[in-house]
Coordinates of C-alpha atoms in Angstrom, one line a residue:
X24 CA 81.9 105.1 70.2
X25 CA 84.4 106.5 73.2
X26 CA 84.0 108.3 76.0
X27 CA 87.0 109.5 78.1
X28 CA 86.8 109.9 81.7
X29 CA 88.2 110.9 84.3
X30 CA 89.8 107.7 86.8
X31 CA 89.0 108.9 90.0
X32 CA 85.2 109.7 90.1
X33 CA 83.5 107.9 93.2
X34 CA 86.3 105.7 94.9
X35 CA 89.4 106.2 97.0
X36 CA 91.8 103.7 97.1
X37 CA 93.7 103.3 101.9
X38 CA 95.4 107.1 101.0
X39 CA 98.0 108.4 102.4
X40 CA 100.6 110.3 100.0
X41 CA 103.3 113.6 99.9
X42 CA 102.5 116.9 100.1
X43 CA 103.3 120.3 102.5
X44 CA 103.5 120.6 106.1
X45 CA 100.6 119.5 108.2
X46 CA 98.6 121.9 110.2
X47 CA 98.7 122.0 113.7
X48 CA 94.6 122.4 114.7
X49 CA 93.1 119.4 113.4
X50 CA 89.6 122.1 113.6
X51 CA 92.4 124.5 112.1
X52 CA 92.0 122.0 109.8
X53 CA 89.0 120.5 107.9
X54 CA 88.6 124.0 106.1
X55 CA 91.4 122.7 103.9
X56 CA 90.5 118.9 104.1
X57 CA 89.3 117.8 100.7
X58 CA 89.3 113.8 101.1
X59 CA 88.9 111.8 105.2
X60 CA 89.0 108.5 105.6
X61 CA 88.1 106.9 108.4
X62 CA 89.5 103.4 109.3
X63 CA 87.3 101.5 111.6
X64 CA 88.2 98.2 114.1
X65 CA 87.1 95.5 112.7
X66 CA 88.5 96.7 109.5
X67 CA 91.6 96.9 111.1
X68 CA 90.9 93.3 112.6
X69 CA 91.1 92.0 108.5
X70 CA 94.0 94.3 108.0
X71 CA 95.8 92.4 110.8
X72 CA 94.9 88.9 109.8
X73 CA 97.5 89.7 106.5
X74 CA 99.8 90.9 109.2
X75 CA 101.6 87.6 109.2
X76 CA 102.6 87.8 105.9
X77 CA 104.5 91.3 106.2
X78 CA 106.4 89.9 109.6
X79 CA 106.9 86.7 108.0
X80 CA 108.4 89.3 104.7
X81 CA 109.9 91.3 107.3
X82 CA 111.8 88.0 109.4
X83 CA 113.0 86.4 106.1
X84 CA 114.3 89.6 104.2
X85 CA 116.1 90.4 106.8
X86 CA 120.6 90.4 107.6
X87 CA 121.9 89.8 110.5
X88 CA 125.7 90.7 110.7
X89 CA 129.0 88.2 111.2
X90 CA 130.3 89.0 115.3
X91 CA 132.7 87.9 116.1
X92 CA 134.3 88.5 120.4
X93 CA 137.6 86.7 122.4
X94 CA 137.2 85.3 125.8
X95 CA 140.4 83.9 127.9
X96 CA 139.9 80.6 129.6
X97 CA 142.4 78.3 132.4
X98 CA 144.9 76.5 130.4
X99 CA 143.8 77.6 126.8
X100 CA 144.2 81.1 126.4
X101 CA 142.8 83.1 124.5
X102 CA 139.4 81.5 122.5
X103 CA 138.7 84.0 119.0
X104 CA 135.3 83.2 118.3
X105 CA 133.2 84.7 115.5
X106 CA 129.6 84.0 114.2
X107 CA 129.1 85.0 110.5
X108 CA 126.3 83.2 107.3
X109 CA 123.2 83.5 109.8
X110 CA 119.8 82.3 108.0
X111 CA 115.9 82.0 109.9
X112 CA 114.2 78.9 108.4
X113 CA 111.2 76.8 108.9
X114 CA 109.5 80.6 110.1
X115 CA 105.9 79.6 111.4
X116 CA 103.5 82.3 113.4
X117 CA 100.8 81.8 114.8
X118 CA 98.5 84.0 116.0
X119 CA 98.7 87.8 115.4
X120 CA 95.8 90.7 117.4
X121 CA 95.7 94.5 117.2
X122 CA 94.1 97.3 118.6
X123 CA 94.1 101.1 119.0
X124 CA 94.9 103.3 121.3
X125 CA 93.2 106.5 121.6
X126 CA 96.0 109.6 120.9
X127 CA 98.9 106.9 120.5
X128 CA 98.9 105.2 117.9
X129 CA 98.4 100.6 117.7
X130 CA 100.0 97.7 119.2
X131 CA 100.2 95.2 117.4
X132 CA 100.6 91.3 119.4
X133 CA 102.2 88.1 117.1
X134 CA 102.4 84.6 120.0
X135 CA 104.3 81.7 119.1
X136 CA 106.8 82.7 116.2
X137 CA 108.3 79.5 115.7
X138 CA 111.7 79.4 114.0
X139 CA 115.2 77.8 113.2
X140 CA 118.0 79.8 112.6
X141 CA 121.6 78.6 110.8
X142 CA 125.0 80.0 110.9
X143 CA 128.2 78.9 111.1
X144 CA 130.8 79.7 114.8
X145 CA 134.0 80.1 113.9
X146 CA 136.8 79.6 116.5
X147 CA 140.2 79.8 117.4
X148 CA 142.7 79.6 120.8
X149 CA 146.1 80.0 120.8
X150 CA 148.5 79.6 123.4
X151 CA 152.6 78.5 124.1
X152 CA 151.4 74.7 123.0
X153 CA 149.1 74.5 120.3
X154 CA 146.9 76.9 117.8
X155 CA 143.9 75.4 116.7
X156 CA 140.8 77.1 114.6
X157 CA 137.7 75.2 113.3
X158 CA 134.5 76.1 111.7
X159 CA 130.7 74.2 112.3
X160 CA 128.0 74.7 111.4
X161 CA 125.1 75.6 114.0
X162 CA 121.0 75.2 114.6
X163 CA 119.1 77.4 116.7
X164 CA 115.1 76.5 117.3
X165 CA 113.3 79.6 119.1
X166 CA 110.3 79.9 119.5
X167 CA 109.3 84.2 120.2
X168 CA 106.7 85.9 121.6
X169 CA 106.7 89.8 119.3
X170 CA 104.9 93.0 120.0
X171 CA 105.4 95.8 117.9
X172 CA 103.6 99.5 119.1
X173 CA 103.4 101.5 116.5
X174 CA 102.5 105.6 116.7
X175 CA 101.2 107.8 113.7
X176 CA 102.1 110.7 113.3
X177 CA 102.1 113.4 110.5
X178 CA 106.4 113.3 108.5
X179 CA 106.8 115.0 105.7
X180 CA 103.7 116.0 105.0
X181 CA 101.6 112.3 105.0
X182 CA 101.4 109.7 107.2
X183 CA 104.3 107.9 108.8
X184 CA 104.8 105.4 111.6
X185 CA 107.1 105.3 114.1
X186 CA 107.6 101.0 114.6
X187 CA 110.8 102.1 117.6
X188 CA 108.5 101.1 119.9
X189 CA 109.3 97.0 119.5
X190 CA 110.1 93.8 121.3
X191 CA 110.9 90.2 121.7
X192 CA 110.3 87.8 124.0
X193 CA 112.1 84.2 123.5
X194 CA 110.0 81.5 125.1
X195 CA 112.6 78.4 123.6
X196 CA 116.3 79.0 122.2
X197 CA 117.6 75.7 121.7
X198 CA 121.5 75.4 120.7
X199 CA 122.0 72.1 117.9
X200 CA 125.9 71.3 116.8
X201 CA 126.3 69.5 114.0
X202 CA 128.3 66.7 114.2
X203 CA 128.3 64.0 117.2
X204 CA 132.3 64.3 117.9
X205 CA 131.9 67.6 119.2
X206 CA 133.2 68.3 122.8
X207 CA 130.6 68.6 125.5
X208 CA 132.9 71.5 126.8
X209 CA 132.7 73.5 123.1
X210 CA 128.9 73.6 123.2
X211 CA 129.4 75.0 126.6
X212 CA 131.7 77.3 126.2
X213 CA 129.5 78.7 123.1
X214 CA 126.4 78.0 124.3
X215 CA 125.8 81.5 126.2
X216 CA 127.6 83.5 123.8
X217 CA 125.1 81.9 120.4
X218 CA 122.5 82.3 122.5
X219 CA 123.0 85.8 123.9
X220 CA 124.6 87.3 120.4
X221 CA 121.6 85.4 117.9
X222 CA 118.8 87.4 120.5
X223 CA 120.7 90.8 120.2
X224 CA 120.4 90.1 116.2
X225 CA 117.5 88.7 115.6
X226 CA 115.8 91.7 118.3
X227 CA 117.7 94.2 116.3
X228 CA 117.3 93.4 112.9
X229 CA 113.6 92.4 113.3
X230 CA 112.5 95.8 114.2
X231 CA 114.8 98.0 112.2
X232 CA 113.4 95.6 109.4
X233 CA 110.0 96.0 110.3
X234 CA 111.0 100.0 110.4
X235 CA 111.9 99.4 107.6
X236 CA 108.7 96.7 106.2
X237 CA 106.9 100.3 107.3
X238 CA 107.2 102.6 104.8
X239 CA 108.5 100.7 102.7
X240 CA 104.3 99.7 102.6
X241 CA 103.3 103.9 103.6
X242 CA 105.3 104.4 100.1
X243 CA 103.3 101.3 98.5
X244 CA 100.6 103.1 99.3
X245 CA 101.3 105.9 98.6
X246 CA 102.6 104.4 95.2
X247 CA 98.5 103.1 94.2
X248 CA 96.6 105.7 95.3
X249 CA 98.9 108.2 92.7
X250 CA 97.9 106.0 90.7
X251 CA 95.1 105.6 91.1
X252 CA 94.2 109.2 90.8
X253 CA 96.1 110.1 88.5
X254 CA 95.3 110.2 84.2
X255 CA 97.5 111.8 81.4
X256 CA 97.5 115.6 83.1
X257 CA 94.6 114.8 85.8
X258 CA 96.4 114.1 89.0
X259 CA 95.6 114.4 92.2
X260 CA 97.2 115.3 95.6
X261 CA 95.8 113.4 98.6
X262 CA 98.8 114.8 100.8
X263 CA 97.6 115.1 104.1
X264 CA 96.3 118.7 106.0
X265 CA 97.4 116.3 109.7
X266 CA 98.7 114.3 112.0
X267 CA 95.9 111.4 112.2
X268 CA 93.1 111.1 114.7
X269 CA 93.3 108.3 116.4
X270 CA 90.1 106.6 119.0
X271 CA 89.5 103.6 120.7
X272 CA 87.1 102.7 117.3
X273 CA 89.0 104.1 114.5
X274 CA 91.7 106.1 112.8
X275 CA 91.2 108.6 110.8
X276 CA 92.7 110.6 107.7
X277 CA 93.0 114.4 106.1
X278 CA 93.8 114.7 102.9
X279 CA 94.3 118.1 100.7
X280 CA 92.7 116.5 97.4
X281 CA 94.3 119.4 95.4
X282 CA 93.7 118.6 91.7
X283 CA 96.2 119.5 88.6
X284 CA 95.7 119.9 85.4
X285 CA 99.3 120.9 83.2
X286 CA 100.7 122.1 86.7
X287 CA 97.8 124.2 87.2
X288 CA 96.3 122.9 91.0
X289 CA 93.6 124.4 92.5
X290 CA 93.2 125.2 96.4
X291 CA 90.5 124.1 98.3
X292 CA 90.0 126.7 102.0
X293 CA 86.5 126.6 102.8
X294 CA 85.1 122.6 103.5
X295 CA 82.4 121.6 105.4
X296 CA 84.0 118.5 106.9
X297 CA 83.3 117.3 110.5
X298 CA 83.6 114.1 112.5
X299 CA 80.1 113.9 113.2
X300 CA 79.4 113.8 109.3
X301 CA 80.6 109.6 109.2
X302 CA 79.3 107.0 111.6
X303 CA 81.2 103.9 113.2
X304 CA 79.1 100.1 112.2
X305 CA 81.2 100.3 108.8
X306 CA 84.5 98.9 108.5
X307 CA 85.1 101.7 105.2
X308 CA 84.6 105.6 105.0
X309 CA 85.7 108.2 102.2
X310 CA 84.2 111.7 102.7
X311 CA 84.4 113.4 98.9
X312 CA 84.4 117.3 99.1
X313 CA 82.8 119.0 96.0
X314 CA 86.0 120.4 96.1
X315 CA 87.5 117.9 94.7
X316 CA 84.8 116.7 92.3
X317 CA 84.5 119.8 90.2
X318 CA 87.9 121.1 90.0
X319 CA 88.0 117.0 88.4
X320 CA 85.2 117.8 86.3
X321 CA 86.8 121.0 85.6
X322 CA 89.9 119.2 84.1
X323 CA 88.1 116.6 82.3
X324 CA 86.5 118.9 80.3
X325 CA 88.9 121.2 79.6
X326 CA 90.8 118.0 79.0
X327 CA 88.3 117.6 75.9
X328 CA 87.2 114.2 77.8
X329 CA 83.5 114.3 77.5
X330 CA 83.1 113.8 74.2
X331 CA 80.8 110.6 73.3
X332 CA 80.3 109.0 69.2
X333 CA 77.6 106.5 68.0
X334 CA 77.1 105.6 64.4
X335 CA 75.2 103.0 62.1
X336 CA 72.8 100.4 63.9
X337 CA 73.6 101.4 67.2
X338 CA 72.4 105.1 66.6
X339 CA 69.6 103.8 64.8
X340 CA 68.5 101.7 67.8
X341 CA 68.7 104.3 70.0
X342 CA 65.9 106.1 68.1
X343 CA 63.6 103.5 68.3
X344 CA 62.2 104.6 72.3
X345 CA 59.1 106.1 72.5
X346 CA 59.2 109.2 72.8
X347 CA 55.8 111.5 72.4
X348 CA 57.6 113.6 70.1
X349 CA 57.0 113.1 66.3
X350 CA 60.4 112.4 65.0
X351 CA 61.3 115.0 61.7
X352 CA 60.9 113.2 58.5
X353 CA 64.2 114.4 57.8
X354 CA 65.0 113.0 61.0
X355 CA 63.8 109.3 60.7
X356 CA 64.9 109.8 56.3
X357 CA 68.7 109.9 57.6
X358 CA 68.8 107.0 60.2
X359 CA 66.6 105.1 58.0
X360 CA 68.6 106.3 54.8
X361 CA 71.2 107.3 54.5
X362 CA 74.2 104.1 54.4
X363 CA 76.2 105.9 57.8
X364 CA 74.6 107.9 60.1
X365 CA 76.2 109.6 63.7
X366 CA 75.8 111.6 65.3
X367 CA 79.2 113.9 67.7
X368 CA 78.7 115.1 71.3
X369 CA 80.6 116.8 73.6
X370 CA 80.7 119.5 76.5
X371 CA 80.3 123.2 75.8
X372 CA 80.8 123.7 79.0
X373 CA 82.9 123.8 82.3
X374 CA 80.6 121.7 83.9
X375 CA 78.1 123.2 87.0
X376 CA 78.8 120.5 89.7
X377 CA 77.3 120.9 93.8
X378 CA 76.1 118.3 96.1
X379 CA 73.7 117.9 97.7
X380 CA 70.8 115.4 99.9
X381 CA 68.8 115.2 96.1
X382 CA 72.2 113.4 94.6
X383 CA 74.8 115.3 92.9
X384 CA 73.5 117.7 90.4
X385 CA 74.9 118.6 86.9
X386 CA 75.0 121.0 84.9
X387 CA 76.4 122.0 81.8
X388 CA 75.9 123.2 78.0
X389 CA 76.3 119.5 75.8
X390 CA 76.5 120.0 71.8
X391 CA 75.9 118.2 69.8
X392 CA 76.2 117.3 65.6
X393 CA 74.0 115.0 63.4
X394 CA 76.1 113.6 60.2
X395 CA 74.1 112.2 57.1
X396 CA 76.7 109.7 56.0
X397 CA 79.2 111.2 54.2
X398 CA 82.4 113.6 55.1
X399 CA 80.9 117.4 55.0
X400 CA 78.7 119.3 57.2
X401 CA 76.8 118.1 59.3
X402 CA 72.7 118.1 58.8
X403 CA 71.6 119.8 62.2
X404 CA 73.5 121.3 65.0
X405 CA 72.3 122.5 68.1
X406 CA 73.0 123.2 71.5
X407 CA 71.3 121.8 75.0
X408 CA 71.1 123.7 78.3
X409 CA 71.3 120.3 80.4
X410 CA 70.8 120.2 84.2
X411 CA 70.0 116.9 86.3
X412 CA 70.7 115.3 89.7
X413 CA 72.4 112.0 89.7
X414 CA 72.7 109.4 92.3
X415 CA 75.1 107.0 91.9
X416 CA 75.1 102.9 93.6
X417 CA 77.9 100.5 93.8
X418 CA 76.9 96.9 93.2
X419 CA 78.3 93.6 92.0
X420 CA 81.8 95.2 90.9
X421 CA 80.2 97.3 88.7
X422 CA 79.1 101.4 89.1
X423 CA 75.5 102.6 88.5
X424 CA 74.4 105.8 87.7
X425 CA 70.9 106.9 87.6
X426 CA 69.5 110.4 87.1
X427 CA 66.4 111.1 89.3
X428 CA 65.3 114.6 88.2
X429 CA 66.9 116.2 84.6
X430 CA 65.5 118.8 82.9
X431 CA 66.8 119.6 78.9
X432 CA 66.6 123.6 77.0
X433 CA 67.4 124.2 73.4
X434 CA 69.7 126.7 72.8
X435 CA 70.2 126.4 69.4
X436 CA 69.0 124.5 66.3
X437 CA 70.6 125.3 62.9
X438 CA 70.2 123.0 59.8
X439 CA 73.6 123.4 58.0
X440 CA 72.0 123.8 54.6
X441 CA 70.9 127.6 53.8
X442 CA 67.7 126.0 51.7
X443 CA 66.9 123.9 54.4
X444 CA 64.0 126.4 56.6
X445 CA 63.9 126.5 60.6
X446 CA 63.3 124.4 62.1
X447 CA 59.8 124.8 64.1
X448 CA 57.9 124.5 67.7
X449 CA 57.7 120.5 66.8
X450 CA 61.3 119.8 66.0
X451 CA 62.9 121.4 68.8
X452 CA 60.7 120.0 70.8
X453 CA 61.7 116.4 69.6
X454 CA 65.3 117.6 69.9
X455 CA 64.7 118.6 73.6
X456 CA 62.8 115.3 74.4
X457 CA 65.6 113.1 72.7
X458 CA 68.1 114.5 74.6
X459 CA 65.5 114.9 77.7
X460 CA 64.5 110.5 77.6
X461 CA 67.8 108.5 75.0
X462 CA 70.3 110.5 75.6
X463 CA 71.0 111.0 78.9
X464 CA 70.6 107.6 79.7
X465 CA 72.8 106.6 77.1
X466 CA 75.9 108.8 77.9
X467 CA 75.0 108.0 82.1
X468 CA 75.5 104.0 80.5
X469 CA 78.8 104.9 78.8
X470 CA 79.7 106.9 82.4
X471 CA 78.9 104.1 84.4
X472 CA 80.8 101.3 81.4
X473 CA 84.4 103.7 81.0
X474 CA 83.9 104.7 85.4
X475 CA 83.5 100.1 86.2
X476 CA 85.9 99.8 83.2
X477 CA 88.7 102.3 85.2
X478 CA 88.1 101.0 88.4
X479 CA 88.8 97.8 87.3
X480 CA 92.3 98.8 85.5
X481 CA 93.2 99.2 89.5
X482 CA 92.5 96.3 90.5
X483 CA 89.2 97.7 92.5
X484 CA 87.4 94.1 91.5
X485 CA 89.5 91.9 93.6
X486 CA 88.3 93.6 96.6
X487 CA 85.5 91.8 97.8
X488 CA 82.7 94.9 99.0
X489 CA 80.0 94.1 100.9
X490 CA 77.1 96.5 101.5
X491 CA 79.0 99.7 100.0
X492 CA 76.6 103.1 99.8
X493 CA 77.5 106.3 98.2
X494 CA 75.4 108.7 100.4
X495 CA 75.0 112.3 98.7
X496 CA 75.0 115.0 101.1
X497 CA 75.3 118.8 101.2
X498 CA 78.6 120.0 99.8
X499 CA 80.4 116.4 100.2
X500 CA 79.7 112.6 99.7
X501 CA 80.3 109.5 101.8
X502 CA 81.2 105.8 101.1
X503 CA 80.6 103.4 103.2
X504 CA 81.3 99.8 103.1
X505 CA 82.4 96.8 104.1
X506 CA 85.3 95.0 102.4
X507 CA 87.9 91.9 102.6
X508 CA 91.4 92.9 101.7
X509 CA 93.1 91.9 97.9
X510 CA 95.4 89.7 97.8
X511 CA 97.2 90.3 95.0
X512 CA 97.7 94.3 97.1
X513 CA 99.9 92.0 99.3
X514 CA 101.1 89.3 96.5
X515 CA 102.6 92.6 94.9
X516 CA 103.9 94.0 98.2
X517 CA 106.3 90.9 100.0
X518 CA 107.3 90.8 95.6
X519 CA 108.4 94.4 95.6
X520 CA 109.5 93.9 99.9
X521 CA 111.6 91.1 99.0
X522 CA 112.9 91.7 95.7

């Protein structure tokens, strides 16, 4: 049995991506917005718990350039000096706090950053009497507070972060020169120079590295989202349609959600999003328009994704379901007496999809062929129009699909043999009931398994998702949840950052 499905019917990850220029007016941009992500303050707190690891990566990955200079001293003459091979050791971070700033961005305050900076001091002096060159290793014990005011804006069609407002406050900076025989004047001479230079180097390089890491993180999230939303010839452009909106309680981003199939893209220009459709009591909200889901279903249909083959004992077991209609004799003989009965089912029309408060309404035509052994023509062929309302839920790291209402109309049913009589009404009633009570539950069950597998392949099962809800509304769906940030994503990001 096999069924291919489009891999992103239910969930998006944190979504950032590249696209065309952003619209300046949010209300105007709503019409062109296929998906919205709202991250509330409690989610920012959870993400902030992982901030220390990213800041550690910024410190450790920073490269500090060599610095050279000279000064003149009485009786000694010109003193040349230089710092090189500056490295960071024994890094630890105390606390980190996050705060949202309406209309701007958010700030991170990282306190009690302890680190030891090690390097090598090159110095020499030259006068009419003597010329000396020396080098000595040094260590600096430091304690630092770090502040970052991060502004979010729409840059090159994606959510970008500006971390240029970055400051370091040094509470402690103690110099230690290696060895026991260095003269006190040497330490006194170079203490001010070394500590001042290290302050400048560390501030410049750390703030530069944090900005670099922020860009790497944005690219990393974009790549993950694009992987999550792409499969074969089907993809979704999740570029932003407007600049993010930031309040004291949440950060909200707006995404185009334009689906493409074999380089042919859909158009989104009349979605119904409004901020009032989302609340603030959950950590993460994902708003998805039918104008995303419907083209994805269409693409999946054209890509022959909706096909299902059932055979042998599995097929026979399915038809042990109690039905009010009498099973025709030819059907019973096919299931019980043929060596390898097989049922092939596929979508034969583009599915229609519309979401309302009753669920997601899906209408389409399904075709089926029943083979009773051998590779010849099917014993029975039929087409049925199916109309059903589906609700979606997610629990225990699995997707569940429930049909709340279904209607089935048999459009056509024929025997392949010319010697067989036409199907009578009783046989058509059996086919209709079998599709409704056996076929639909089986197809939904396979969808559940396949969508769960596809989500797992993208690492969704590694998230701790709490109390997820999938809420169908008129023309859109809201997914809301609390979550725990997956450690594996952080590990993968840091591994890439430190390469």
